[in-house]
Coordinates of C-alpha atoms in Angstrom, one line a residue:
M16 CA -35.5 4.6 12.4
V17 CA -34.7 3.8 8.8
P18 CA -31.0 4.5 7.9
A19 CA -30.6 6.3 4.6
D20 CA -27.6 7.4 2.6
Q21 CA -29.1 10.7 1.6
G22 CA -31.9 13.1 2.5
R23 CA -33.2 16.6 2.1
L24 CA -33.4 19.3 4.7
T25 CA -36.2 21.9 4.3
L26 CA -37.3 25.0 6.3
D27 CA -40.8 23.6 6.9
L28 CA -40.2 19.9 7.3
G29 CA -36.7 19.6 8.7
L30 CA -35.4 16.2 7.4
V31 CA -38.0 15.2 4.8
G32 CA -39.8 12.1 6.0
D33 CA -39.2 12.6 9.7
W34 CA -42.5 13.9 11.3
R35 CA -40.6 15.4 14.3
G36 CA -39.0 18.0 12.1
V37 CA -42.3 19.6 10.8
V38 CA -42.6 23.2 12.0
R39 CA -45.6 23.7 14.3
A40 CA -46.6 26.8 16.1
G41 CA -44.0 27.5 18.7
K42 CA -42.0 24.3 18.0
T43 CA -38.9 25.0 16.1
R44 CA -36.2 23.6 18.3
R45 CA -36.2 20.1 17.0
Q46 CA -36.1 19.9 13.2
I47 CA -33.0 17.8 13.1
S48 CA -31.0 15.9 15.7
L49 CA -27.3 15.2 15.5
I50 CA -25.0 12.9 17.5
E51 CA -21.2 12.5 17.4
A52 CA -19.9 9.0 16.6
G53 CA -17.2 9.5 19.3
D54 CA -19.8 10.4 21.9
W55 CA -21.9 7.4 21.1
Q56 CA -18.8 5.2 21.4
A57 CA -17.9 6.8 24.7
A58 CA -21.3 6.1 26.1
I59 CA -21.1 2.4 25.0
A60 CA -17.6 2.1 26.5
E61 CA -19.0 3.4 29.8
L62 CA -21.7 0.8 29.7
A63 CA -19.2 -1.9 28.9
A64 CA -17.2 -1.0 32.0
R65 CA -20.1 -1.7 34.3
P66 CA -19.8 -5.0 36.3
D67 CA -23.2 -6.2 35.1
A68 CA -22.4 -5.5 31.4
D69 CA -23.5 -8.1 28.9
P70 CA -20.7 -8.2 26.3
A71 CA -22.9 -9.4 23.5
A72 CA -25.5 -6.7 24.1
I73 CA -22.8 -4.0 24.3
A74 CA -21.2 -5.2 21.0
A75 CA -24.6 -5.0 19.3
L76 CA -25.1 -1.5 20.6
A77 CA -21.7 -0.2 19.4
G78 CA -22.8 -0.2 15.7
S79 CA -26.4 0.7 16.3
W80 CA -26.3 4.5 16.9
Q81 CA -29.7 4.8 15.2
L82 CA -31.2 3.5 18.4
R83 CA -30.4 6.9 19.8
R84 CA -33.1 8.1 17.3
A85 CA -30.8 10.9 16.0
N86 CA -31.2 12.0 12.4
L87 CA -27.5 12.4 11.7
L88 CA -24.3 10.7 12.9
V89 CA -21.3 13.0 12.5
E90 CA -17.7 11.8 12.6
G91 CA -14.4 13.7 13.0
L92 CA -16.1 16.8 14.3
D93 CA -17.0 18.2 17.8
L94 CA -20.5 19.6 17.6
P95 CA -20.7 23.1 19.0
Q96 CA -22.3 23.0 22.5
R97 CA -24.1 26.3 22.2
A98 CA -27.3 27.6 20.8
G99 CA -27.0 29.6 17.7
A100 CA -23.9 27.8 16.3
V101 CA -24.4 27.3 12.5
I102 CA -23.2 24.1 10.8
R103 CA -23.1 23.6 7.0
I104 CA -23.8 20.1 5.8
G105 CA -22.9 19.3 2.2
R106 CA -22.9 22.0 -0.4
T107 CA -25.9 24.2 0.8
A108 CA -27.7 22.9 3.8
R109 CA -27.2 24.8 7.0
V110 CA -28.6 24.2 10.5
A111 CA -28.4 26.2 13.7
I112 CA -28.0 24.5 17.0
T113 CA -30.9 25.2 19.3
V114 CA -30.3 23.1 22.4
E115 CA -28.7 19.9 23.8
C116 CA -30.6 16.7 23.0
D117 CA -31.3 15.2 26.4
P118 CA -31.5 11.5 26.4
C119 CA -34.9 10.2 27.3
T120 CA -36.0 7.2 29.4
R121 CA -36.3 5.1 26.3
M122 CA -32.5 4.8 26.3
D123 CA -32.7 2.7 29.4
E124 CA -35.2 0.4 27.7
I125 CA -32.6 -0.2 25.1
A126 CA -29.8 -0.8 27.7
P127 CA -29.9 -0.1 31.4
G128 CA -27.6 2.8 32.2
L129 CA -27.6 4.2 28.6
Q130 CA -29.6 7.3 29.5
A131 CA -27.0 8.2 32.2
A132 CA -24.1 7.4 29.9
L133 CA -25.4 9.8 27.3
R134 CA -25.9 12.7 29.8
P135 CA -22.4 14.2 30.3
D136 CA -21.0 16.8 28.0
W137 CA -23.8 16.8 25.4
R138 CA -23.1 13.1 24.6
G139 CA -26.8 12.7 23.7
G140 CA -26.3 15.1 20.8
A141 CA -27.7 18.4 19.7
L142 CA -31.0 19.6 18.3
A143 CA -31.1 22.1 15.4
R144 CA -33.4 24.0 13.1
V145 CA -32.8 24.3 9.3
V146 CA -31.7 27.8 8.3
E147 CA -30.9 26.9 4.6
E148 CA -32.3 24.0 2.6
G149 CA -30.3 21.5 0.8
D150 CA -29.7 17.9 -0.1
I151 CA -27.3 15.9 2.2
R152 CA -25.5 12.6 1.7
V153 CA -23.4 10.2 3.8
G154 CA -19.8 11.5 3.5
D155 CA -20.7 15.1 2.9
P156 CA -18.4 17.7 4.6
I157 CA -19.7 19.2 7.8
I158 CA -18.3 22.6 8.6
I159 CA -18.9 24.8 11.7
E160 CA -19.5 28.3 10.4
E161 CA -20.3 30.3 13.5

């Protein structure tokens, strides 16, 4: 994962530069992945509360949401937890939630227990498909439309 301050969402490619967003026959659920900053922090707090927690490792994780391998980190917004919900990002880009983004076993390779900490209440984020193209930037408004 390479953090970036801006990007472009397209109907065919998802987030330009992320091969997982390319539309392939029958595969349109995962063009873009989103995670809430608060959910990431809640998962990290759950790990920190474990008796075997390594404080230094937990502190390093707190600011490393990109390890979740999500495309976008959103703050100050509760992502809709339902397929079909439409979110506008910036001036023109729009995405439709398709499904919950279930955390994979790779999360436990990052930190033991992280996969379980990301499971409750869509903490692992949401997957979406692009319904309207547009440029996006860090700090853009994100609005739930439907």
